[in-house]
PDB file of C-alpha atoms in Angstrom:
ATOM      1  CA  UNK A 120       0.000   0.000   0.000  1.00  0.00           C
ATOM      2  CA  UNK A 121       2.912   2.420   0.718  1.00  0.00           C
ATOM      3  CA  UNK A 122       4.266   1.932  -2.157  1.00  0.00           C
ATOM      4  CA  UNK A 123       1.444   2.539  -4.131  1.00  0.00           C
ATOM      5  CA  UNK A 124       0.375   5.716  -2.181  1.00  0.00           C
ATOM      6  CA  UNK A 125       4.075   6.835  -3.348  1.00  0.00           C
ATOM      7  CA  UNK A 126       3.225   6.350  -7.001  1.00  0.00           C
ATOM      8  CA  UNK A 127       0.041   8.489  -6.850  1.00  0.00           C
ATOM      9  CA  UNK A 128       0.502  11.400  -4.135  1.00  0.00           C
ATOM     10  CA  UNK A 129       2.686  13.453  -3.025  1.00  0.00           C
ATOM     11  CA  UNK A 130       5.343  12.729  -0.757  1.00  0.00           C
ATOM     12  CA  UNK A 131       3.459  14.760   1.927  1.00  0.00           C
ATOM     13  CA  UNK A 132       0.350  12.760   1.496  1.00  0.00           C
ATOM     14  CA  UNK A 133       1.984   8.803   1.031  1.00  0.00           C
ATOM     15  CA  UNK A 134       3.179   7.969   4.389  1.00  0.00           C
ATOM     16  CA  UNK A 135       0.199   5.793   5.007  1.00  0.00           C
ATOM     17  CA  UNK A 136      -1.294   8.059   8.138  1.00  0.00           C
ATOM     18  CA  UNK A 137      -4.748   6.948   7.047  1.00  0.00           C
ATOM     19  CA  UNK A 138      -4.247   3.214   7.356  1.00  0.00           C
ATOM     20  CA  UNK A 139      -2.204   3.880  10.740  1.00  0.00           C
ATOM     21  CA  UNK A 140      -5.413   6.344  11.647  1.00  0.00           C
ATOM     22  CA  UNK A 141      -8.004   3.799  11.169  1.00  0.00           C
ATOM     23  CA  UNK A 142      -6.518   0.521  12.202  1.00  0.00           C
ATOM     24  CA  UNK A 143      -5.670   1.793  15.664  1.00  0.00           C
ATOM     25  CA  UNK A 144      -9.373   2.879  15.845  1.00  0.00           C
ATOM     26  CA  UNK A 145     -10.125  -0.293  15.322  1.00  0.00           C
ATOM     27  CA  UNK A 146     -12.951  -0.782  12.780  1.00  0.00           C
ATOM     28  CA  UNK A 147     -10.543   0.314   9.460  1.00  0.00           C
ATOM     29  CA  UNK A 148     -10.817  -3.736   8.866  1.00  0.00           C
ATOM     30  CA  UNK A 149     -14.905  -3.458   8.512  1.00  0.00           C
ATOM     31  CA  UNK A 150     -14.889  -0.964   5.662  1.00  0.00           C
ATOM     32  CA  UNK A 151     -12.221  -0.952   3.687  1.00  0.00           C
ATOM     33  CA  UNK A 152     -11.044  -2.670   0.494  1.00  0.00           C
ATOM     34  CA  UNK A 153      -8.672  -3.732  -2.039  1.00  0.00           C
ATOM     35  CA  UNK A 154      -8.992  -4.432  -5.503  1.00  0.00           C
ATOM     36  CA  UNK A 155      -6.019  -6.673  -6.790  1.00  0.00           C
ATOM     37  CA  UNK A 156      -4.755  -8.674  -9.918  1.00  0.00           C
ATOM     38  CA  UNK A 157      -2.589 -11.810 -10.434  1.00  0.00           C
ATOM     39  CA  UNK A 158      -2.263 -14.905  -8.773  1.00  0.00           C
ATOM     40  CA  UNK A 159       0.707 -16.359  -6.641  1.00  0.00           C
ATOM     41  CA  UNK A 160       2.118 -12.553  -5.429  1.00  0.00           C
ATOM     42  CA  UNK A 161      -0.950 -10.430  -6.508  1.00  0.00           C
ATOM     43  CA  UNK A 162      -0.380  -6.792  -7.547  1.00  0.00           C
ATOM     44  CA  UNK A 163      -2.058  -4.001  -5.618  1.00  0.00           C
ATOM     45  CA  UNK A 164      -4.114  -1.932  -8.361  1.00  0.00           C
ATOM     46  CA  UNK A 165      -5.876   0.619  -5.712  1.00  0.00           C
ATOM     47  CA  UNK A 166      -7.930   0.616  -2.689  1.00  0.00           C
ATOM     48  CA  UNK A 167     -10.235   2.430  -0.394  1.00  0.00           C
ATOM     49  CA  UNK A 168      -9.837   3.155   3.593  1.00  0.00           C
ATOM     50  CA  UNK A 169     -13.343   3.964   5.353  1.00  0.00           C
ATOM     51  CA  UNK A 170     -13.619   4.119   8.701  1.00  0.00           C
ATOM     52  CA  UNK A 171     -16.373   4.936  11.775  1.00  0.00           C
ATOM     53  CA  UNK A 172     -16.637   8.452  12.859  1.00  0.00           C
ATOM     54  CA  UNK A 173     -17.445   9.929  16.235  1.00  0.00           C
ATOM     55  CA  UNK A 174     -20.440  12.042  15.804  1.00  0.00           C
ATOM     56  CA  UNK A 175     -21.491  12.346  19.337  1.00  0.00           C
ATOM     57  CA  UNK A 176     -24.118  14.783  18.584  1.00  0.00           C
ATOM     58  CA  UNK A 177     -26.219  12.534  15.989  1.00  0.00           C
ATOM     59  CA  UNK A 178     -27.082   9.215  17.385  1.00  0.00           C
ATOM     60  CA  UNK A 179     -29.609   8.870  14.264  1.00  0.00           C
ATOM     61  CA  UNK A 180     -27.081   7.939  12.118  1.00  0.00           C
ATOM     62  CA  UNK A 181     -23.835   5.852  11.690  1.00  0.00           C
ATOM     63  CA  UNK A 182     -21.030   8.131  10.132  1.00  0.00           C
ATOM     64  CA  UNK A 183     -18.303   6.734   8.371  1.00  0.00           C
ATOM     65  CA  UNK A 184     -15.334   8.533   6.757  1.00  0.00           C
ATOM     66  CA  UNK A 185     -13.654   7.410   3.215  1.00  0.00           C
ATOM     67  CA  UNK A 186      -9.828   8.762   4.554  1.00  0.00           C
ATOM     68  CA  UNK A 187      -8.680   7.466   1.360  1.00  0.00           C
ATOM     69  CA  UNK A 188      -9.071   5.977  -2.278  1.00  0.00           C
ATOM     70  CA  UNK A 189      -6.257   5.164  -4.140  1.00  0.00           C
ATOM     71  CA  UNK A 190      -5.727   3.900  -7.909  1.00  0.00           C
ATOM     72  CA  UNK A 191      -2.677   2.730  -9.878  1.00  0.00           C
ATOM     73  CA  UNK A 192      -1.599   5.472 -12.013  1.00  0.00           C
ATOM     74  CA  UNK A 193      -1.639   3.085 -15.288  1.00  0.00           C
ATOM     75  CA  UNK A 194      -4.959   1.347 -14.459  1.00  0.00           C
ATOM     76  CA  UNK A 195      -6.631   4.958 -13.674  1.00  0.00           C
ATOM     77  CA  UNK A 196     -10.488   6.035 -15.599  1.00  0.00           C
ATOM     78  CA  UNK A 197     -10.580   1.922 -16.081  1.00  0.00           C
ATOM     79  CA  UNK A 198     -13.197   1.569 -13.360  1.00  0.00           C
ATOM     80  CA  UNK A 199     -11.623   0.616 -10.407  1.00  0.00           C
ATOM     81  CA  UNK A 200     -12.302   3.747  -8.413  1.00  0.00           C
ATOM     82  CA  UNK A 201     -15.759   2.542  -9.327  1.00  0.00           C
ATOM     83  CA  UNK A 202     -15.420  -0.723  -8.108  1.00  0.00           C
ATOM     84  CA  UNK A 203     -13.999   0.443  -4.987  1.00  0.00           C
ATOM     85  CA  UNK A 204     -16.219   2.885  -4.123  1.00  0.00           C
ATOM     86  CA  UNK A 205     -18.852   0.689  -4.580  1.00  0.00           C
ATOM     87  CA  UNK A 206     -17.551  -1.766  -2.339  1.00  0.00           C
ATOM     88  CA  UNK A 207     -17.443   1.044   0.323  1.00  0.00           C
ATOM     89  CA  UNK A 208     -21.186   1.652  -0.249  1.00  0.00           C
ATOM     90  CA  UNK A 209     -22.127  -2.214   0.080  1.00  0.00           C
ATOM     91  CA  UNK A 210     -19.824  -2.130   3.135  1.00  0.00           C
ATOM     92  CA  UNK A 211     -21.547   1.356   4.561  1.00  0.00           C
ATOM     93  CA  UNK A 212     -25.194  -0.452   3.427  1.00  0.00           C
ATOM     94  CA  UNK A 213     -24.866  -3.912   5.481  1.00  0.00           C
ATOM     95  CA  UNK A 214     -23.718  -1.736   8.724  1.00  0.00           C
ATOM     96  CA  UNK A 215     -27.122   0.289   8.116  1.00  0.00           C
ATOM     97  CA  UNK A 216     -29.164  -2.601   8.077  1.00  0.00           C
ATOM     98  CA  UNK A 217     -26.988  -4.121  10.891  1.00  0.00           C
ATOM     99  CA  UNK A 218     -27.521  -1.291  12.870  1.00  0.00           C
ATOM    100  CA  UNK A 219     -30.965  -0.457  11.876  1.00  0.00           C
ATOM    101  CA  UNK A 220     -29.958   3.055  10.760  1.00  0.00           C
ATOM    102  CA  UNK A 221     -28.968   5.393   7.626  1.00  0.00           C
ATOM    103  CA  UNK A 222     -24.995   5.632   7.461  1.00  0.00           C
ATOM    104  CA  UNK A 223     -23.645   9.072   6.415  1.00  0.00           C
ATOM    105  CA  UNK A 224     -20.811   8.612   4.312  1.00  0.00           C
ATOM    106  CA  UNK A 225     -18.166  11.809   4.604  1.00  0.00           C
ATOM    107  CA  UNK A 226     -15.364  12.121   2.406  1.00  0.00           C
ATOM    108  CA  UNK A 227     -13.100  15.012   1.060  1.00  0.00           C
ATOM    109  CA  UNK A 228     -12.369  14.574  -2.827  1.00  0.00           C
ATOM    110  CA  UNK A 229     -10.078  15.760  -5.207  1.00  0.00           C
ATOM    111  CA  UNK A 230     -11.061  16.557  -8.717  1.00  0.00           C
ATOM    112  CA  UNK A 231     -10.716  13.055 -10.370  1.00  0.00           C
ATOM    113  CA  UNK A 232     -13.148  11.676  -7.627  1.00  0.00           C
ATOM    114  CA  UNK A 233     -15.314  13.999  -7.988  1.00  0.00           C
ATOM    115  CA  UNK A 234     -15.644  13.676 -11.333  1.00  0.00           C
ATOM    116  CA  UNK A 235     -15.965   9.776 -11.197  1.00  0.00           C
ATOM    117  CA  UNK A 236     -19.181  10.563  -8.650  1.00  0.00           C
ATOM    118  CA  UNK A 237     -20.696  13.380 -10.307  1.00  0.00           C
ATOM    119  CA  UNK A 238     -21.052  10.579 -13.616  1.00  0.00           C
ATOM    120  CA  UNK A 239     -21.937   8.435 -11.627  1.00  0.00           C
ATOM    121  CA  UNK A 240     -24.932  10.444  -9.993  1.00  0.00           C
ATOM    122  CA  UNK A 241     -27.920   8.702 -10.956  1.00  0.00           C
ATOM    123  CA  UNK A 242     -26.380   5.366 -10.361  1.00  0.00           C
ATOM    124  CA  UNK A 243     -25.866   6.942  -7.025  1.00  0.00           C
ATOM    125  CA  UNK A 244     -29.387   7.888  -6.590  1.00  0.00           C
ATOM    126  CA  UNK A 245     -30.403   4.127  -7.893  1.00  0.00           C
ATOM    127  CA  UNK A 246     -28.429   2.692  -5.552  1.00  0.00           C
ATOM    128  CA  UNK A 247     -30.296   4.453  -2.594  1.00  0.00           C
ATOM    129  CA  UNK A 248     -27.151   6.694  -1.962  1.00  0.00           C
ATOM    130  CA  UNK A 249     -27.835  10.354  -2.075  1.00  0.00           C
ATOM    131  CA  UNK A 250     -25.966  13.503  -1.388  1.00  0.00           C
ATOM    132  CA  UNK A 251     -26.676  15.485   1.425  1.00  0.00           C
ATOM    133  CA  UNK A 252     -23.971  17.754   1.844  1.00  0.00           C
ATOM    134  CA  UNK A 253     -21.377  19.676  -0.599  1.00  0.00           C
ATOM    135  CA  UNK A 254     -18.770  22.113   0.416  1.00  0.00           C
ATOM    136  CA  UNK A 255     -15.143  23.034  -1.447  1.00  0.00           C
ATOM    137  CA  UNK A 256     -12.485  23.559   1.458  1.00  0.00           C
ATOM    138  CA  UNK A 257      -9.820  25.491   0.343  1.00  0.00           C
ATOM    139  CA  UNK A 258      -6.136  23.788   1.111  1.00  0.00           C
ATOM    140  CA  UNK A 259      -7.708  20.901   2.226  1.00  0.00           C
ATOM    141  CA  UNK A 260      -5.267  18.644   0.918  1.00  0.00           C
ATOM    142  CA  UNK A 261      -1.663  18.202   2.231  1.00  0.00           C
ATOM    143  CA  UNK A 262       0.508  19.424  -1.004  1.00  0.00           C
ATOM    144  CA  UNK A 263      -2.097  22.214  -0.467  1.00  0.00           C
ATOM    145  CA  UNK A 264      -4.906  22.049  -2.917  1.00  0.00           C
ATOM    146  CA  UNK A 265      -8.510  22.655  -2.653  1.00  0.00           C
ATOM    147  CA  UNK A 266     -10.806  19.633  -1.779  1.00  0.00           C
ATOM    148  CA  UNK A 267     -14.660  19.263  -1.904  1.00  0.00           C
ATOM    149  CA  UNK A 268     -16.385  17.752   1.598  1.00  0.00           C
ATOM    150  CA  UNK A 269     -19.365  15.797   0.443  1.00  0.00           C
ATOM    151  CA  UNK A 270     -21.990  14.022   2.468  1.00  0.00           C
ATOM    152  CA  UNK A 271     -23.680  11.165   0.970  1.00  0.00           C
ATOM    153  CA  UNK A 272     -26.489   8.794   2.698  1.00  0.00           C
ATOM    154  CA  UNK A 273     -26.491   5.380   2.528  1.00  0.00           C
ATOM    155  CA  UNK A 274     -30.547   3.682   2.772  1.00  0.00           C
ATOM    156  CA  UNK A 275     -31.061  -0.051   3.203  1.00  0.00           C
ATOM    157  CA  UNK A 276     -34.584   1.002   1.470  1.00  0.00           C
ATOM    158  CA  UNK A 277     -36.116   3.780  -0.788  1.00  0.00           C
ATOM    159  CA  UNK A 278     -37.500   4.976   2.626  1.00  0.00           C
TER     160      UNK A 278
END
C-alpha cells in the first residue's frame, strides 16, 4: 500500500497516516477494500480506507469517513475507483441494516473523484445513496490544494 500511495501522491500525502489512523481505531478492517490482480504474489491496483466516525451529537445515524481511495496510475479512468467505491457503499449499506440506521458517508475529494461521482450520480441515486452535503475547502489537501467535503447517505430502502 505504501508503495502505491508513493506512485500516486505526493510525498506529503503517502506515508500511510490513514491506514495507521483507522486501524488503531479499530474498525478500518470493517470498511475498507482492495482491488487486486494476479495470482501467486498479486499486484495491488488501488484501494479504499473507510472508517467509523465519532459524531457524538447525531445518534440517528452511523457516520463513516472514506480517509482514502487510491488507484494505480496506469490502471486509472478503467473503473476501479468505481469498483472500490462501490464496495465502500455495500460495506456502509450492510452496517445500516446491521444497525438499523442510515450511514452518512463523509469524504473530502479531489477533482478526479469527484468527477468519477458526479457521472456516476444517478447510479448513485439508484443505488439508494444520495448527497446530502457539498462544500469546497480550500487547502484541504496536504501538497495544499482545494478539496470538496461531500456528504452522501447510505438507505437499506427507498425509505
Amino acid at each position: 500500500i505504501f508503495a502505491l500511495e508513493s506512485t500516486v501522491f505526493t510525498p506529503e500525502v503517502a506515508r500511510g497516516e490513514h491506514i495507521k489512523c483507522a486501524f488503531l481505531l479499530g474498525n478500518g478492517g470493517a470498511y475498507s477494500c482492495v482491488c487486486k490482480e494476479g495470482r501467486g504474489v498479486p499486484h495491488l491496483l488501488g484501494y479504499a480506507l473507510a472508517y467509523e466516525a465519532m459524531m457524538p451529537q447525531d445518534e440517528q445515524h452511523l457516520w463513516l469517513y472514506l480517509a482514502v481511495m487510491c488507484v494505480r496510475p496506469d490502471v486509472q479512468r478503467t473503473g476501479i475507483g468505481w469498483r472500490l467505491f462501490c464496495d465502500v457503499v455495500r460495506r456502509a449499506r450492510r452496517a445500516a441494516y446491521y444497525h438499523a440506521k442510515p450511514v452518512r458517508l463523509t469524504m473530502h475529494l479531489r477533482s478526479g473523484m469527484v468527477a468519477m461521482l458526479e457521472k456516476h450520480a444517478e447510479e448513485l441515486e439508484a443505488r439508494r445513496v444520495r448527497l446530502c452535503e457539498s462544500v469546497r475547502v480550500s487547502e484541504h489537501q496536504a501538497d495544499g490544494t482545494d478539496a470538496e467535503y461531500r456528504v452522501y447517505e447510505v438507505r437499506t430502502s427507498s425509505r
